Short mmCIF file of C-alpha atoms in Angstrom, two decimals:
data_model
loop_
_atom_site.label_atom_id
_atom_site.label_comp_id
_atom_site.label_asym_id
_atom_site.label_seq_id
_atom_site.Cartn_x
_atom_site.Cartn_y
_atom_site.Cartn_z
CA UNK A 1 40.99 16.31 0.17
CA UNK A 2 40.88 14.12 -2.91
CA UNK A 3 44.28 12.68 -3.28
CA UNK A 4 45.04 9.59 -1.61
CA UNK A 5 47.89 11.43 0.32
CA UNK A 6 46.04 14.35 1.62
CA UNK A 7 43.96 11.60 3.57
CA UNK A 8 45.81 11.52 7.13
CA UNK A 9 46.55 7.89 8.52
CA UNK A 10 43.48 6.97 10.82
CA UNK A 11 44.73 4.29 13.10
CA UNK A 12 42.16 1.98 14.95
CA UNK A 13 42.78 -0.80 17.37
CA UNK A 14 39.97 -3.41 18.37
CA UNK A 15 40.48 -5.09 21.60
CA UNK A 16 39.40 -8.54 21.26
CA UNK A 17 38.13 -11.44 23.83
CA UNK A 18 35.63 -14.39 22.51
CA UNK A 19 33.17 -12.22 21.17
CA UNK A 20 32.77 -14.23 18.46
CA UNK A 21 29.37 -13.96 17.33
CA UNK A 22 29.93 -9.89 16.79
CA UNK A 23 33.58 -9.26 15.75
CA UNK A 24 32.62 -9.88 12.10
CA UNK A 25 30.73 -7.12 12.05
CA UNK A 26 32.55 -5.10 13.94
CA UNK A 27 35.93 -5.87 11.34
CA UNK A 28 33.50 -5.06 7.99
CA UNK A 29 31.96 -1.59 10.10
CA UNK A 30 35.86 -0.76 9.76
CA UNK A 31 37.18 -2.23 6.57
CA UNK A 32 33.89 -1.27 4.42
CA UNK A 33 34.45 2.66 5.18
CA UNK A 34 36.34 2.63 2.16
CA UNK A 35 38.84 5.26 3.85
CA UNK A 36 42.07 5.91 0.97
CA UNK A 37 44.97 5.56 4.57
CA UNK A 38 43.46 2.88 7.25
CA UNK A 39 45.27 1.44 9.43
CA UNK A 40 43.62 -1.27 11.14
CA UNK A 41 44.88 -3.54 14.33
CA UNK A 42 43.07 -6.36 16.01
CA UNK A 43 45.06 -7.48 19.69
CA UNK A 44 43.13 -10.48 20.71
CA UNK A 45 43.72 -11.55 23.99
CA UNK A 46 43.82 -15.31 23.03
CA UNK A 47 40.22 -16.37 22.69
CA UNK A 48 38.83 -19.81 22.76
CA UNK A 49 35.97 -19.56 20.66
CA UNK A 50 35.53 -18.53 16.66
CA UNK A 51 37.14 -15.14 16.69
CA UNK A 52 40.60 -15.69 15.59
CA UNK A 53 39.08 -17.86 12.68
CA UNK A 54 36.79 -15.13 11.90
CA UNK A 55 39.89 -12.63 12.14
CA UNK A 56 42.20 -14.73 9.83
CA UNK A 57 39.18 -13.96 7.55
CA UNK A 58 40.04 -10.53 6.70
CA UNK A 59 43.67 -10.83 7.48
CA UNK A 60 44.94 -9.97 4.05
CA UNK A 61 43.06 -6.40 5.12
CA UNK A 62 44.24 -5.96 8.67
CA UNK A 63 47.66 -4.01 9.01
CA UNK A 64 48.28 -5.99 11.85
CA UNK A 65 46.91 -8.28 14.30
CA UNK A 66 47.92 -11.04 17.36
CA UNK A 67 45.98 -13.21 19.33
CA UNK A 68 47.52 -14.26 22.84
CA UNK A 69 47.12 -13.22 26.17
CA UNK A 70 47.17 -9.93 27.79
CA UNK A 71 46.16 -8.45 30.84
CA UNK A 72 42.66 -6.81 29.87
CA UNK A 73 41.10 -4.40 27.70
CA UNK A 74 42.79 -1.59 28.27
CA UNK A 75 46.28 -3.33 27.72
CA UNK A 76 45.23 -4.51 24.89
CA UNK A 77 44.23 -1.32 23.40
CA UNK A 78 47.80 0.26 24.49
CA UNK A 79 49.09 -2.49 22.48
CA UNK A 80 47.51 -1.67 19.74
CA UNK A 81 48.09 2.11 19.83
CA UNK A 82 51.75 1.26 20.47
CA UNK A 83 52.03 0.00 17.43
CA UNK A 84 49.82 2.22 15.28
CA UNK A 85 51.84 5.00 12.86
CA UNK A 86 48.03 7.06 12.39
CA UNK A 87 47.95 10.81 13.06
CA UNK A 88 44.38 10.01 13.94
CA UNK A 89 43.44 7.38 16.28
CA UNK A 90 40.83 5.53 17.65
CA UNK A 91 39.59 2.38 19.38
CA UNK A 92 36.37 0.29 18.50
CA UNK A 93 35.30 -2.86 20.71
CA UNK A 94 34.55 -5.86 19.06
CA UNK A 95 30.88 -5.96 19.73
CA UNK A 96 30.05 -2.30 18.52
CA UNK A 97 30.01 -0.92 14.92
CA UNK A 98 31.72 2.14 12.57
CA UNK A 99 28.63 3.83 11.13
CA UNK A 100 29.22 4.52 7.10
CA UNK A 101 31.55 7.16 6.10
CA UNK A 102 32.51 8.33 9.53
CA UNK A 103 36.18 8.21 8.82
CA UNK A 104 35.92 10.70 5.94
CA UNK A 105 33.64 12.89 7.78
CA UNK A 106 36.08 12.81 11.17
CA UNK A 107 39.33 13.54 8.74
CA UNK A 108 37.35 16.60 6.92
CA UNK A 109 35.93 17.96 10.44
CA UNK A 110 39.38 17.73 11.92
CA UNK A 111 41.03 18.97 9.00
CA UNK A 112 38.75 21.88 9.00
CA UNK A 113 39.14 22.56 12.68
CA UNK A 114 42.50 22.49 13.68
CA UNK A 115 42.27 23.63 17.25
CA UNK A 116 40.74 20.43 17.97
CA UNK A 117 41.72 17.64 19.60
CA UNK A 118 39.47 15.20 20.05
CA UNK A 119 36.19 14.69 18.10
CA UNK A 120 33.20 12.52 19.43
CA UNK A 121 30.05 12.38 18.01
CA UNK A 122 26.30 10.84 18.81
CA UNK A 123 25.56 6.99 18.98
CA UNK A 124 23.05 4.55 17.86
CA UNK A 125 22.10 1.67 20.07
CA UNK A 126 21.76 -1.94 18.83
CA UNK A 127 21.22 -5.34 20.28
CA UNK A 128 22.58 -8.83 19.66
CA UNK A 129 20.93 -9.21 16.50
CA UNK A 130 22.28 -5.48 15.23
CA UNK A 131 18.52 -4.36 15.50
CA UNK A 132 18.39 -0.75 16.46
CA UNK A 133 16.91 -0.37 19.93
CA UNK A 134 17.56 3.90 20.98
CA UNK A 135 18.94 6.97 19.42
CA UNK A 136 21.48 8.38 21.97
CA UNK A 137 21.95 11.75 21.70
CA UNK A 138 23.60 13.93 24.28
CA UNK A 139 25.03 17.26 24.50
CA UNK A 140 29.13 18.50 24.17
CA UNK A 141 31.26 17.06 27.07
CA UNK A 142 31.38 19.12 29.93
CA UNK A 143 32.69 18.43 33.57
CA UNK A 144 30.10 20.26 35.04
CA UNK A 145 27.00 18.82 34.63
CA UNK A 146 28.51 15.81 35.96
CA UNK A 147 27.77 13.61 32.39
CA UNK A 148 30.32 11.59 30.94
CA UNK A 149 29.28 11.17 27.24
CA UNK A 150 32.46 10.19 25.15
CA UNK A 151 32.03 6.90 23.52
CA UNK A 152 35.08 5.27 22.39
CA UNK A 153 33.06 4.20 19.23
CA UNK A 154 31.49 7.54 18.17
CA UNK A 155 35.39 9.09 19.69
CA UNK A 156 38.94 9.91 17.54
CA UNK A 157 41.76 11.74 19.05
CA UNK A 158 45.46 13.23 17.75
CA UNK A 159 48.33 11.13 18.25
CA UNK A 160 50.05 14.66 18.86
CA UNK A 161 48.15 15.10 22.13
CA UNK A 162 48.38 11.23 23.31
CA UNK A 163 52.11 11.40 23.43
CA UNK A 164 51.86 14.29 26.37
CA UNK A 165 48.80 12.57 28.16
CA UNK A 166 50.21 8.77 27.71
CA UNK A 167 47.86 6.14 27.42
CA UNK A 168 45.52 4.22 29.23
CA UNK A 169 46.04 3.29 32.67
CA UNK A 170 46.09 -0.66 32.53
CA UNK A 171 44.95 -1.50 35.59
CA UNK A 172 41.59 0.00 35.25
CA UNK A 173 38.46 -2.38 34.54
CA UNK A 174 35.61 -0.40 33.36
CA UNK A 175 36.87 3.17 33.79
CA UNK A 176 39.76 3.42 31.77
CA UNK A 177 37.67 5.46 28.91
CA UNK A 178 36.13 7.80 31.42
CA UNK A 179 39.58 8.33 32.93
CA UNK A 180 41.98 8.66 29.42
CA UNK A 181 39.30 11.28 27.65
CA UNK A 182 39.06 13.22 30.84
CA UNK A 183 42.67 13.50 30.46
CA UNK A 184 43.14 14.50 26.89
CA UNK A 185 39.81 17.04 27.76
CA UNK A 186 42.69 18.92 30.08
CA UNK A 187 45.10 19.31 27.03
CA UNK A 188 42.85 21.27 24.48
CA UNK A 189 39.61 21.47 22.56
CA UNK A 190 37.06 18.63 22.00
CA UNK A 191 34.50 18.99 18.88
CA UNK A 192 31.46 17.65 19.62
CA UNK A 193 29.06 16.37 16.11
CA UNK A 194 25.24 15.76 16.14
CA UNK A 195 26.14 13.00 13.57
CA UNK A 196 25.54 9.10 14.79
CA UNK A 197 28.84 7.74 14.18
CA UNK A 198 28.56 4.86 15.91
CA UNK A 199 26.69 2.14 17.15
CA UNK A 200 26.54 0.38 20.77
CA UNK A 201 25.63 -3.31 21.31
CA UNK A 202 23.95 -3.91 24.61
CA UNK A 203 23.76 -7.15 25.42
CA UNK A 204 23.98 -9.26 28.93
CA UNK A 205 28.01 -9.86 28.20
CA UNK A 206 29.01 -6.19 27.73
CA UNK A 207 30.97 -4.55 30.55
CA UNK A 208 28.67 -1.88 30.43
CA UNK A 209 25.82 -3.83 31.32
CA UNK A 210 27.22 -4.30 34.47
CA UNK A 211 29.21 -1.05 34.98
CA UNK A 212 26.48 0.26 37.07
CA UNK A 213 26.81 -2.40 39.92
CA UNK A 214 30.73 -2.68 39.76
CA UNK A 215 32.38 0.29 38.21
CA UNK A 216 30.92 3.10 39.69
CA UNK A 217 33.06 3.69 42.37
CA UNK A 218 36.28 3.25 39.76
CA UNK A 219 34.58 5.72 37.53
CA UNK A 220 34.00 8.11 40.92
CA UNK A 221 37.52 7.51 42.29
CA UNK A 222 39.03 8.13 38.59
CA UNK A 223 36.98 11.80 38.19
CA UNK A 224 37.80 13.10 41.44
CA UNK A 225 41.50 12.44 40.80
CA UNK A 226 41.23 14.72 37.31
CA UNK A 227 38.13 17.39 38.06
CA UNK A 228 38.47 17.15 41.93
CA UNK A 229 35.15 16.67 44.55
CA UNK A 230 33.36 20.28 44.03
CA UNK A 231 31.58 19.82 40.37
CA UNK A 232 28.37 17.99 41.26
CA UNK A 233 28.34 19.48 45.03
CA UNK A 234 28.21 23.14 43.43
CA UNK A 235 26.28 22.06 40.27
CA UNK A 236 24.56 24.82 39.26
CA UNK A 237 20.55 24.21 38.46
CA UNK A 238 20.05 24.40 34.43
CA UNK A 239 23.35 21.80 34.88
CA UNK A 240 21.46 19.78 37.56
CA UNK A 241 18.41 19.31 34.72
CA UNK A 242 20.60 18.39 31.95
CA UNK A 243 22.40 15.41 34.52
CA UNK A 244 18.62 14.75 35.57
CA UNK A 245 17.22 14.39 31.70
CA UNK A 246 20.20 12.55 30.61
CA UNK A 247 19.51 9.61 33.19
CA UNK A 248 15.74 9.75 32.32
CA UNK A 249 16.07 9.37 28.52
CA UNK A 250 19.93 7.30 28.41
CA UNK A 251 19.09 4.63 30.78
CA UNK A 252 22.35 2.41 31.13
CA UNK A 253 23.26 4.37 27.50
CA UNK A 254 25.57 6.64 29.34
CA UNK A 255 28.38 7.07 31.86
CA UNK A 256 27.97 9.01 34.73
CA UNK A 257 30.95 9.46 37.55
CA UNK A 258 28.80 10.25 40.16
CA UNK A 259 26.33 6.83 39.47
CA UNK A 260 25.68 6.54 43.53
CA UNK A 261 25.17 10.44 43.67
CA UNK A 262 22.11 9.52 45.68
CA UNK A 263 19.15 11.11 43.00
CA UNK A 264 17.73 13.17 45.58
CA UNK A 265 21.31 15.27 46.06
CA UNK A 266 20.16 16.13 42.41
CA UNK A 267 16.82 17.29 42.97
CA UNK A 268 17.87 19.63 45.87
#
């Protein structure tokens, strides 16, 4: 694909809330990919510090963006993908990072693969000053190990498939990720990459951070409602190492529905 109009429209939506001191870089990790059809929406939710100066910035290069209140992140994000035209869509959080040319390499990989649906990939971890801090590699999603490893930043998905699932489900907090992949994993093939194609900022703000303590049982509740109780009680053994690895070497890196699965129910 070399013609501006064999590129299909990527759509991505950044949910905003006084993060300030990151957006920046989050906006030029989008804008500097240099992809030939972007479409690019920022839905701030009205902050108070110096992110809607820092988005009137680079408004002559943002299709389209707002700043006023909404009802949390995941409302924000259906706003965005409301309005988005993109065959291809995604969502990056104003705190984490595009890595270089990932837009050109999703568009080719999907182009190349058209039973797919979704396409995630592996991320890099950062912290508040964008140093890198972990390499977080993980293998394809699969319901069965019990390992939830789609990261909205490393993650793009059809519009085709979106408008049979429907979007996010508003009035989640910190599961709303786990619970809208999970639902597009029901409706057809997801192509996993070994290529970093995104990077995740831990710091003491994030909602990740604190996911552990508050939105495990959300994330539990959510998977039992789309996979149903039976996939970590019969988890087979090589399955029971891979869950067991994955919270050795991605401390707080990764999302796993079954967080208060008491470690020893693993070991047994």
């Amino acid at each position: 694909m070399k013609d501006v109009s064999e590129w299909p429209c990527i759509s991505i939506v950044t949910p905003s809330y006084n993060q300030g001191q990151f957006i920046e870089e989050t906006i030029r990790s989008v804008l500097l990919q240099g992809y030939p059809n972007l479409e690019y929406i920022i839905i701030d939710g009205g902050s108070t510090d110096n992110s809607v100066e820092v988005i009137k910035k680079y408004q002559a290069y943002i299709t389209h963006w707002v700043s006023e209140r909404d009802n949390g992140q995941a409302h924000a994000i259906n706003k965005g993908l409301k309005i988005s035209t993109g065959s291809i869509l995604g969502w990056i959080n104003s705190d984490d990072l595009y890595a270089k040319n990932t837009f050109r390499r999703i568009s080719q990989e999907l182009h190349e693969n058209q039973t797919a649906i979704l396409i995630h990939g592996n991320r890099i971890l950062i912290n508040e000053n964008s140093e890198v801090t972990g390499w977080s590699s993980l293998p394809p999603f699969e319901p069965a190990t019990g390992l939830f490893n789609v990261c909205s930043e490393t993650t793009f998905w059809k519009r085709t498939t979106m408008e049979k699932t429907g979007l996010l489900k508003e009035e989640l907090k910190f599961a709303m990720d786990l619970e809208f992949f999970s639902r597009l994993y029901l409706r057809g093939k997801f192509l996993k990459l070994n290529d970093y194609l995104g990077y995740f900022r831990c710091h003491r703000s994030n909602k990740s951070s604190i996911i552990y303590h508050i939105g495990q049982e959300e994330a539990l509740k959510e998977w039992r409602v789309i996979f149903g109780n039976d996939y970590c009680i019969k988890m087979s053994q090589p399955n029971k190492l891979t869950l067991l690895k994955a919270m050795i070497e991605n401390p707080y890196q990764i999302s796993l529905p079954y967080m208060s699965y008491k470690l020893s129910s693993i070991l047994n």
